[in-house]
GROMACS .gro file of C-alpha atoms in nm:
model
  418
    1MET     CA    1  -8.680   3.254  -2.495
    2GLN     CA    2  -8.499   3.024  -2.212
    3ARG     CA    3  -8.266   3.214  -2.033
    4GLN     CA    4  -7.855   3.146  -2.029
    5THR     CA    5  -7.695   3.093  -1.718
    6ARG     CA    6  -7.284   3.100  -1.765
    7ILE     CA    7  -7.141   2.876  -1.407
    8TRP     CA    8  -6.791   2.812  -1.277
    9LEU     CA    9  -6.725   2.420  -1.192
   10GLY     CA   10  -6.487   2.370  -1.019
   11LEU     CA   11  -6.086   2.495  -1.125
   12GLY     CA   12  -6.189   2.763  -1.461
   13THR     CA   13  -6.465   2.503  -1.656
   14ALA     CA   14  -6.726   2.726  -1.739
   15LEU     CA   15  -7.062   2.563  -1.868
   16LEU     CA   16  -7.339   2.822  -2.088
   17VAL     CA   17  -7.709   2.649  -2.027
   18GLY     CA   18  -8.010   2.724  -2.030
   19THR     CA   19  -8.274   2.707  -1.704
   20ALA     CA   20  -8.515   2.488  -1.720
   21GLY     CA   21  -8.877   2.597  -1.455
   22VAL     CA   22  -8.830   2.432  -1.100
   23GLU     CA   23  -9.076   2.529  -0.859
   24ARG     CA   24  -9.082   2.866  -0.736
   25VAL     CA   25  -9.197   3.053  -0.453
   26ALA     CA   26  -9.254   3.466  -0.480
   27ILE     CA   27  -9.317   3.663  -0.115
   28ALA     CA   28  -9.608   3.908  -0.178
   29LYS     CA   29  -9.534   4.264  -0.145
   30GLU     CA   30  -9.460   4.417   0.158
   31HIS     CA   31  -9.746   4.620   0.427
   32PRO     CA   32  -9.740   4.794   0.649
   33ALA     CA   33  -9.797   4.686   0.995
   34GLY     CA   34 -10.256   4.704   1.009
   35GLN     CA   35 -10.290   4.615   0.675
   36ARG     CA   36 -10.473   4.298   0.586
   37ASP     CA   37 -10.275   4.066   0.499
   38LYS     CA   38 -10.301   3.857   0.195
   39ALA     CA   39 -10.161   3.515   0.137
   40ALA     CA   40  -9.800   3.516  -0.015
   41ASP     CA   41  -9.840   3.354  -0.394
   42ALA     CA   42  -9.711   3.038  -0.509
   43THR     CA   43  -9.569   3.042  -0.816
   44SER     CA   44  -9.493   2.709  -1.015
   45THR     CA   45  -9.334   2.677  -1.334
   46PRO     CA   46  -9.386   2.318  -1.585
   47VAL     CA   47  -9.021   2.117  -1.511
   48SER     CA   48  -8.914   1.945  -1.817
   49PRO     CA   49  -8.680   1.692  -1.772
   50ARG     CA   50  -8.365   1.914  -1.923
   51VAL     CA   51  -8.048   1.977  -1.827
   52HIS     CA   52  -7.969   2.270  -1.643
   53VAL     CA   53  -7.712   2.367  -1.392
   54ALA     CA   54  -7.748   2.624  -1.108
   55GLN     CA   55  -7.571   2.780  -0.817
   56ALA     CA   56  -7.657   2.769  -0.497
   57GLY     CA   57  -7.672   2.977  -0.217
   58ALA     CA   58  -7.373   3.022   0.087
   59ALA     CA   59  -7.407   2.757   0.300
   60GLY     CA   60  -7.333   2.505   0.591
   61GLU     CA   61  -7.408   2.639   0.939
   62GLY     CA   62  -7.084   2.827   0.996
   63GLY     CA   63  -7.174   3.033   0.686
   64PRO     CA   64  -7.506   3.222   0.575
   65ASN     CA   65  -7.746   2.897   0.508
   66GLU     CA   66  -7.682   2.482   0.565
   67GLY     CA   67  -7.631   2.276   0.228
   68GLY     CA   68  -7.558   2.417  -0.129
   69GLY     CA   69  -7.333   2.654  -0.186
   70PRO     CA   70  -7.132   2.869  -0.437
   71VAL     CA   71  -6.803   2.628  -0.462
   72LEU     CA   72  -7.060   2.346  -0.619
   73GLY     CA   73  -7.253   2.482  -0.912
   74THR     CA   74  -7.473   2.253  -0.929
   75ILE     CA   75  -7.496   1.999  -1.223
   76THR     CA   76  -7.854   1.859  -1.325
   77GLU     CA   77  -7.708   1.645  -1.619
   78PHE     CA   78  -7.580   1.350  -1.374
   79ARG     CA   79  -7.570   1.039  -1.700
   80LEU     CA   80  -7.192   0.895  -1.818
   81SER     CA   81  -7.112   0.837  -2.139
   82SER     CA   82  -6.909   0.547  -2.277
   83SER     CA   83  -6.841   0.354  -2.545
   84ASP     CA   84  -6.989   0.049  -2.470
   85PRO     CA   85  -7.371   0.082  -2.587
   86ASN     CA   86  -7.430  -0.248  -2.385
   87ALA     CA   87  -7.239  -0.030  -2.016
   88PHE     CA   88  -7.510   0.079  -1.798
   89THR     CA   89  -7.817  -0.103  -1.874
   90PHE     CA   90  -7.974  -0.176  -1.571
   91ASP     CA   91  -8.405  -0.079  -1.437
   92GLY     CA   92  -8.345   0.164  -1.235
   93SER     CA   93  -8.716   0.252  -1.177
   94ALA     CA   94  -8.826   0.089  -0.871
   95GLN     CA   95  -8.533   0.298  -0.710
   96VAL     CA   96  -8.648   0.616  -0.905
   97SER     CA   97  -9.002   0.575  -0.796
   98GLY     CA   98  -8.842   0.496  -0.431
   99TYR     CA   99  -8.691   0.833  -0.371
  100ALA     CA  100  -9.006   0.995  -0.489
  101GLU     CA  101  -9.177   0.913  -0.279
  102LEU     CA  102  -8.930   0.906  -0.011
  103VAL     CA  103  -8.876   1.314  -0.070
  104SER     CA  104  -9.262   1.299  -0.068
  105ALA     CA  105  -9.277   1.138   0.262
  106THR     CA  106  -8.974   1.342   0.427
  107TYR     CA  107  -9.096   1.662   0.310
  108ALA     CA  108  -9.484   1.543   0.448
  109ALA     CA  109  -9.306   1.508   0.769
  110ALA     CA  110  -9.136   1.819   0.762
  111LEU     CA  111  -9.481   1.982   0.750
  112GLU     CA  112  -9.652   1.791   0.975
  113GLN     CA  113  -9.366   1.889   1.278
  114ALA     CA  114  -9.362   2.225   1.150
  115THR     CA  115  -9.788   2.304   1.167
  116THR     CA  116  -9.712   2.159   1.523
  117LEU     CA  117  -9.445   2.369   1.623
  118ARG     CA  118  -9.694   2.681   1.453
  119THR     CA  119  -9.962   2.574   1.658
  120ALA     CA  120  -9.744   2.534   2.003
  121ILE     CA  121  -9.575   2.851   1.942
  122ALA     CA  122  -9.936   3.007   1.874
  123ALA     CA  123  -9.994   2.871   2.246
  124LEU     CA  124  -9.713   3.023   2.419
  125GLY     CA  125  -9.761   3.340   2.212
  126ASN     CA  126 -10.118   3.313   2.364
  127SER     CA  127 -10.094   3.210   2.757
  128PRO     CA  128  -9.726   3.216   2.808
  129SER     CA  129  -9.666   2.918   3.081
  130GLU     CA  130  -9.370   2.709   3.213
  131GLN     CA  131  -9.563   2.437   3.002
  132SER     CA  132  -9.619   2.611   2.663
  133LEU     CA  133  -9.262   2.763   2.667
  134ALA     CA  134  -9.204   2.391   2.723
  135ASP     CA  135  -9.439   2.285   2.422
  136ALA     CA  136  -9.340   2.501   2.189
  137ARG     CA  137  -8.946   2.367   2.241
  138ALA     CA  138  -9.041   2.064   2.247
  139ALA     CA  139  -9.198   2.104   1.872
  140TRP     CA  140  -8.903   2.287   1.780
  141SER     CA  141  -8.686   2.002   1.841
  142GLU     CA  142  -8.902   1.806   1.682
  143ALA     CA  143  -8.971   2.019   1.352
  144ARG     CA  144  -8.563   2.099   1.318
  145SER     CA  145  -8.454   1.729   1.339
  146ALA     CA  146  -8.776   1.623   1.041
  147TYR     CA  147  -8.641   1.976   0.891
  148LEU     CA  148  -8.303   1.799   0.835
  149LYS     CA  149  -8.338   1.436   0.731
  150THR     CA  150  -8.504   1.636   0.435
  151GLU     CA  151  -8.134   1.756   0.351
  152ALA     CA  152  -8.053   1.467   0.129
  153PHE     CA  153  -8.245   1.614  -0.095
  154LEU     CA  154  -8.103   1.956  -0.143
  155PHE     CA  155  -7.721   1.975  -0.430
  156TYR     CA  156  -7.892   2.003  -0.715
  157ALA     CA  157  -8.102   2.326  -0.819
  158GLY     CA  158  -8.473   2.128  -0.691
  159PRO     CA  159  -8.776   2.293  -0.552
  160VAL     CA  160  -8.602   2.388  -0.215
  161ASP     CA  161  -8.222   2.560  -0.373
  162GLY     CA  162  -8.291   2.640  -0.679
  163PRO     CA  163  -8.403   2.943  -0.838
  164GLY     CA  164  -8.666   3.133  -0.691
  165GLY     CA  165  -8.665   2.850  -0.410
  166PRO     CA  166  -8.772   2.863  -0.002
  167PHE     CA  167  -8.401   2.747   0.095
  168PRO     CA  168  -8.265   3.103   0.197
  169ARG     CA  169  -8.564   3.137   0.423
  170LEU     CA  170  -8.547   2.798   0.634
  171ASN     CA  171  -8.229   2.772   0.816
  172LEU     CA  172  -7.973   3.058   0.741
  173TRP     CA  173  -7.690   3.072   0.963
  174PRO     CA  174  -7.560   3.262   1.067
  175ILE     CA  175  -7.788   3.406   1.346
  176ASP     CA  176  -7.625   3.771   1.487
  177PRO     CA  177  -7.951   3.841   1.862
  178ALA     CA  178  -7.858   4.199   1.852
  179VAL     CA  179  -8.056   4.230   1.446
  180ILE     CA  180  -8.386   3.977   1.628
  181ASP     CA  181  -8.419   4.212   1.965
  182SER     CA  182  -8.347   4.553   1.693
  183LEU     CA  183  -8.663   4.394   1.534
  184ILE     CA  184  -8.860   4.339   1.881
  185ALA     CA  185  -8.805   4.627   2.052
  186ASP     CA  186  -8.887   4.860   1.684
  187GLU     CA  187  -9.229   4.900   1.751
  188GLU     CA  188  -9.283   5.037   1.426
  189GLN     CA  189  -9.109   4.734   1.250
  190SER     CA  190  -9.319   4.488   1.110
  191LEU     CA  191  -9.325   4.133   1.233
  192ASN     CA  192  -9.580   4.025   0.932
  193PHE     CA  193  -9.414   3.728   0.783
  194ARG     CA  194  -9.415   3.838   0.414
  195VAL     CA  195  -9.146   4.221   0.582
  196LEU     CA  196  -8.920   3.953   0.800
  197ALA     CA  197  -8.909   3.756   0.448
  198ARG     CA  198  -8.790   4.052   0.266
  199LEU     CA  199  -8.581   4.182   0.500
  200ASN     CA  200  -8.361   3.817   0.499
  201THR     CA  201  -8.079   3.917   0.309
  202VAL     CA  202  -7.740   3.745   0.251
  203GLU     CA  203  -7.556   3.939  -0.016
  204PRO     CA  204  -7.356   4.202   0.051
  205SER     CA  205  -7.380   4.098   0.418
  206PRO     CA  206  -7.599   3.860   0.617
  207LYS     CA  207  -7.895   4.006   0.808
  208ILE     CA  208  -8.115   3.669   0.922
  209THR     CA  209  -8.433   3.728   1.039
  210THR     CA  210  -8.645   3.413   0.910
  211GLY     CA  211  -8.583   3.033   0.957
  212LEU     CA  212  -8.515   2.787   1.237
  213HIS     CA  213  -8.269   2.920   1.361
  214VAL     CA  214  -8.400   3.211   1.454
  215ILE     CA  215  -8.717   2.988   1.634
  216GLU     CA  216  -8.412   2.866   1.830
  217TYR     CA  217  -8.306   3.205   1.884
  218LEU     CA  218  -8.637   3.351   2.035
  219LEU     CA  219  -8.762   3.022   2.249
  220TRP     CA  220  -8.446   3.016   2.406
  221GLY     CA  221  -8.256   3.322   2.401
  222SER     CA  222  -7.919   3.392   2.400
  223ASP     CA  223  -7.789   3.127   2.669
  224GLY     CA  224  -8.047   2.931   2.668
  225ALA     CA  225  -8.248   3.097   2.983
  226LEU     CA  226  -8.504   3.288   2.878
  227THR     CA  227  -8.816   3.242   3.077
  228HIS     CA  228  -9.196   3.236   3.014
  229ASP     CA  229  -9.178   3.552   3.138
  230THR     CA  230  -9.017   3.705   2.859
  231PHE     CA  231  -9.307   3.646   2.620
  232ALA     CA  232  -9.579   3.827   2.904
  233SER     CA  233  -9.384   4.098   2.943
  234ALA     CA  234  -9.278   4.139   2.564
  235ALA     CA  235  -9.556   4.020   2.307
  236ARG     CA  236  -9.365   4.091   2.012
  237ARG     CA  237  -9.161   3.828   2.072
  238GLY     CA  238  -9.413   3.579   1.987
  239GLU     CA  239  -9.577   3.729   1.725
  240PHE     CA  240  -9.258   3.735   1.615
  241ALA     CA  241  -9.184   3.369   1.662
  242ASN     CA  242  -9.570   3.310   1.529
  243ALA     CA  243  -9.481   3.516   1.239
  244LEU     CA  244  -9.125   3.267   1.136
  245ALA     CA  245  -9.315   2.883   1.196
  246GLN     CA  246  -9.557   3.036   0.959
  247LEU     CA  247  -9.414   3.108   0.698
  248LEU     CA  248  -9.209   2.771   0.772
  249VAL     CA  249  -9.541   2.634   0.716
  250TYR     CA  250  -9.623   2.757   0.362
  251ASP     CA  251  -9.200   2.664   0.228
  252LEU     CA  252  -9.307   2.319   0.351
  253THR     CA  253  -9.642   2.363   0.215
  254VAL     CA  254  -9.499   2.453  -0.093
  255LEU     CA  255  -9.242   2.155  -0.120
  256ALA     CA  256  -9.447   1.886  -0.079
  257ALA     CA  257  -9.681   1.971  -0.317
  258ALA     CA  258  -9.341   1.968  -0.521
  259TRP     CA  259  -9.295   1.625  -0.436
  260ALA     CA  260  -9.652   1.479  -0.425
  261PRO     CA  261  -9.796   1.233  -0.681
  262GLY     CA  262 -10.056   1.258  -0.919
  263SER     CA  263  -9.983   1.596  -0.988
  264ASN     CA  264  -9.783   1.786  -1.294
  265ASN     CA  265  -9.511   1.930  -1.022
  266TYR     CA  266  -9.121   1.898  -1.025
  267ARG     CA  267  -9.228   1.459  -0.878
  268ALA     CA  268  -9.383   1.403  -1.227
  269ALA     CA  269  -9.083   1.544  -1.391
  270VAL     CA  270  -8.810   1.292  -1.192
  271GLU     CA  271  -8.993   1.042  -1.211
  272ALA     CA  272  -9.026   1.074  -1.663
  273MET     CA  273  -8.651   1.132  -1.660
  274ASP     CA  274  -8.379   0.891  -1.818
  275GLN     CA  275  -8.337   0.688  -1.526
  276ARG     CA  276  -7.995   0.789  -1.412
  277ASN     CA  277  -8.029   1.142  -1.399
  278ALA     CA  278  -8.308   1.075  -1.147
  279LEU     CA  279  -8.085   0.841  -0.942
  280GLY     CA  280  -7.837   1.135  -1.033
  281ARG     CA  281  -8.056   1.357  -0.773
  282ALA     CA  282  -8.046   1.147  -0.532
  283PHE     CA  283  -7.675   0.966  -0.553
  284ASN     CA  284  -7.513   1.355  -0.560
  285GLY     CA  285  -7.785   1.501  -0.279
  286MET     CA  286  -7.664   1.268  -0.017
  287ALA     CA  287  -7.279   1.213  -0.106
  288VAL     CA  288  -7.211   1.578  -0.100
  289LEU     CA  289  -7.402   1.606   0.264
  290ILE     CA  290  -7.200   1.299   0.396
  291GLY     CA  291  -6.881   1.377   0.180
  292TYR     CA  292  -6.879   1.762   0.194
  293GLU     CA  293  -7.166   1.970   0.425
  294LEU     CA  294  -7.124   1.696   0.735
  295PRO     CA  295  -6.742   1.642   0.734
  296LEU     CA  296  -6.623   1.988   0.646
  297ARG     CA  297  -6.874   2.288   0.670
  298ARG     CA  298  -6.998   2.165   1.020
  299ILE     CA  299  -6.767   1.953   1.258
  300GLY     CA  300  -6.453   2.079   1.059
  301ALA     CA  301  -6.559   2.407   1.074
  302GLY     CA  302  -6.472   2.369   1.448
  303LEU     CA  303  -6.129   2.199   1.388
  304PHE     CA  304  -6.021   2.362   1.052
  305PRO     CA  305  -5.912   2.642   1.178
  306ALA     CA  306  -5.998   2.588   1.541
  307ASN     CA  307  -6.310   2.781   1.598
  308GLU     CA  308  -6.416   2.739   1.967
  309ASN     CA  309  -6.798   2.973   1.899
  310PHE     CA  310  -6.885   2.728   1.581
  311GLN     CA  311  -7.210   2.496   1.702
  312PRO     CA  312  -7.504   2.450   1.434
  313SER     CA  313  -7.794   2.542   1.720
  314PRO     CA  314  -7.616   2.753   1.984
  315PHE     CA  315  -7.930   2.836   2.167
  316SER     CA  316  -8.093   2.492   2.213
  317ASP     CA  317  -7.788   2.346   2.309
  318SER     CA  318  -7.864   2.038   2.043
  319SER     CA  319  -7.610   2.013   1.805
  320GLU     CA  320  -7.549   1.624   1.808
  321GLU     CA  321  -7.899   1.532   1.795
  322ASP     CA  322  -7.829   1.801   1.437
  323LEU     CA  323  -7.558   1.564   1.310
  324ALA     CA  324  -7.748   1.251   1.345
  325ALA     CA  325  -8.045   1.350   1.245
  326SER     CA  326  -7.924   1.489   0.905
  327PHE     CA  327  -7.657   1.147   0.925
  328ALA     CA  328  -8.022   0.977   0.928
  329GLY     CA  329  -8.163   1.165   0.564
  330ALA     CA  330  -7.893   1.075   0.361
  331ARG     CA  331  -7.873   0.706   0.504
  332ALA     CA  332  -8.281   0.649   0.417
  333VAL     CA  333  -8.187   0.776   0.121
  334TYR     CA  334  -7.957   0.498   0.028
  335PHE     CA  335  -8.123   0.201   0.221
  336ASP     CA  336  -8.509   0.261   0.162
  337THR     CA  337  -8.569   0.362  -0.163
  338GLY     CA  338  -8.373   0.006  -0.300
  339ILE     CA  339  -8.022   0.208  -0.433
  340ALA     CA  340  -7.885  -0.093  -0.210
  341GLU     CA  341  -8.022  -0.356  -0.363
  342LEU     CA  342  -7.904  -0.182  -0.701
  343VAL     CA  343  -7.550  -0.115  -0.604
  344ARG     CA  344  -7.547  -0.454  -0.497
  345ASP     CA  345  -7.671  -0.641  -0.863
  346THR     CA  346  -7.386  -0.387  -0.963
  347ASP     CA  347  -7.108  -0.499  -0.737
  348THR     CA  348  -7.093  -0.696  -0.450
  349GLU     CA  349  -6.781  -0.620  -0.278
  350LEU     CA  350  -6.847  -0.205  -0.254
  351ALA     CA  351  -7.167  -0.258  -0.158
  352SER     CA  352  -7.065  -0.426   0.111
  353GLN     CA  353  -6.819  -0.159   0.148
  354ILE     CA  354  -7.067   0.085   0.156
  355GLU     CA  355  -7.278  -0.088   0.392
  356ALA     CA  356  -6.996  -0.149   0.658
  357GLY     CA  357  -6.914   0.238   0.572
  358PHE     CA  358  -7.307   0.421   0.696
  359ALA     CA  359  -7.242   0.204   1.004
  360THR     CA  360  -6.848   0.326   1.089
  361ALA     CA  361  -7.016   0.679   1.003
  362GLU     CA  362  -7.314   0.658   1.196
  363GLU     CA  363  -7.126   0.491   1.545
  364ALA     CA  364  -6.884   0.794   1.451
  365ILE     CA  365  -7.128   1.029   1.477
  366GLY     CA  366  -7.331   0.878   1.716
  367GLN     CA  367  -6.984   0.934   1.951
  368MET     CA  368  -7.014   1.282   1.941
  369THR     CA  369  -7.246   1.380   2.245
  370ALA     CA  370  -7.322   1.644   2.429
  371PRO     CA  371  -7.176   1.866   2.518
  372TYR     CA  372  -7.133   1.926   2.177
  373ASP     CA  373  -6.933   2.251   2.278
  374ARG     CA  374  -6.601   2.029   2.356
  375PHE     CA  375  -6.539   1.946   1.994
  376LEU     CA  376  -6.544   2.300   1.940
  377ALA     CA  377  -6.107   2.382   1.915
  378PRO     CA  378  -6.049   2.051   2.098
  379PRO     CA  379  -5.662   2.046   2.195
  380SER     CA  380  -5.433   1.825   1.941
  381GLY     CA  381  -5.371   1.478   2.034
  382SER     CA  382  -5.721   1.487   2.296
  383PRO     CA  383  -6.008   1.213   2.285
  384GLU     CA  384  -6.235   1.553   2.189
  385ARG     CA  385  -5.986   1.579   1.881
  386ARG     CA  386  -5.950   1.242   1.759
  387THR     CA  387  -6.310   1.180   1.785
  388ALA     CA  388  -6.431   1.445   1.570
  389GLU     CA  389  -6.134   1.406   1.354
  390GLY     CA  390  -6.334   1.024   1.329
  391ALA     CA  391  -6.641   1.118   1.227
  392VAL     CA  392  -6.487   1.338   0.954
  393LYS     CA  393  -6.292   1.060   0.866
  394ALA     CA  394  -6.563   0.758   0.850
  395LEU     CA  395  -6.778   1.067   0.646
  396THR     CA  396  -6.570   1.127   0.347
  397ASN     CA  397  -6.458   0.747   0.271
  398LEU     CA  398  -6.843   0.643   0.333
  399ALA     CA  399  -6.896   0.974   0.039
  400ARG     CA  400  -6.618   0.800  -0.170
  401ASP     CA  401  -6.743   0.526  -0.207
  402LEU     CA  402  -7.083   0.614  -0.248
  403ARG     CA  403  -6.905   0.783  -0.606
  404GLN     CA  404  -6.717   0.519  -0.720
  405ALA     CA  405  -7.084   0.334  -0.652
  406GLY     CA  406  -7.272   0.608  -0.875
  407ASN     CA  407  -6.962   0.586  -1.107
  408ARG     CA  408  -7.003   0.224  -1.162
  409LEU     CA  409  -7.363   0.277  -1.266
  410GLY     CA  410  -7.343   0.562  -1.528
  411ILE     CA  411  -7.367   0.818  -1.296
  412LEU     CA  412  -7.206   1.134  -1.264
  413VAL     CA  413  -7.179   1.200  -0.845
  414VAL     CA  414  -6.945   1.513  -0.759
  415VAL     CA  415  -6.892   1.507  -0.458
  416PRO     CA  416  -6.665   1.921  -0.331
  417GLY     CA  417  -6.314   1.866  -0.257
  418MET     CA  418  -6.271   1.512  -0.480
   0.00000   0.00000   0.00000
């Protein structure tokens, strides 16, 4: 029997629908330290192109998780209705294929960088030195950038943030250094990646033990001044980092498989969908990232209200790079899939406005240069506050235009706050 899920959307609107199967990840039961590890099991349920609604976990760099969120009930029926039988008649098959290929290639790239990170962390643990630490940090930066480019594939309960997806293990925030330090100090605590995954919780209160930000803390320390001597004197730090890199590779392997061509997987389900439902995933993923996640939950979290401590990647001090990488992922959805051409065929004026909007937003984000902490709670009227507010405005304006473009194609685009 298909399970029924009640999700609340907007102001008091409830939807009761059946949940379709999605790619699922199961972490094997934890074992005592020293017991032989077995590969974590990945189970998948055939995905049918049916309507389902799911609720993603809490979100944003300022709260547990990046992407998704309880404020966004995730809709997967994106077709707008019309009394005109000739409305929304277009061929978007090339764009659907282009989107599926982009997602597949982007997850494959993220997996490749995560694998490189795992190798670098293993080398650091085996032979701590200034060079091996520098190599591991560089590998983390590349893996982080590659992952952020996948964030435009959130917000529609796909393989990553749908029920059972690995999203909560990938990028949870905030990190409490005391929690990580206590796990390292407790010699009786297993650092098996399955155990760490089970310890990773959001509710009722966050206890973040996995993901890229925990690896960041392990490599840089709370003040960014960690040296390789720490890894030489505290082997469990390297063991912890190695376990998380192993888990990251595992989860990205599952996501890459979900979008790989030629398989009975989520990609096949998307390619078999009504075109507007399929393209609804592309539009909602990029529009919510551009119009809500980046401007409000990341940049805006340091402004409204002012928060001097808010920073996406505080340990590595690379927050300005994060914004650019996430935006680049959304930009690729619009320009690298053929969606830009589809919009231009529908509304030339709006297409030009969107293209200009992408350029404006990219320039605005580019002005948020290091040191990033000068954009945290800047004084009213200061150049830093004007720069941050300019980026927020450029991003939200662009998202409104993207929503309008989706609507012109008969696609429902839901951006919280708009």
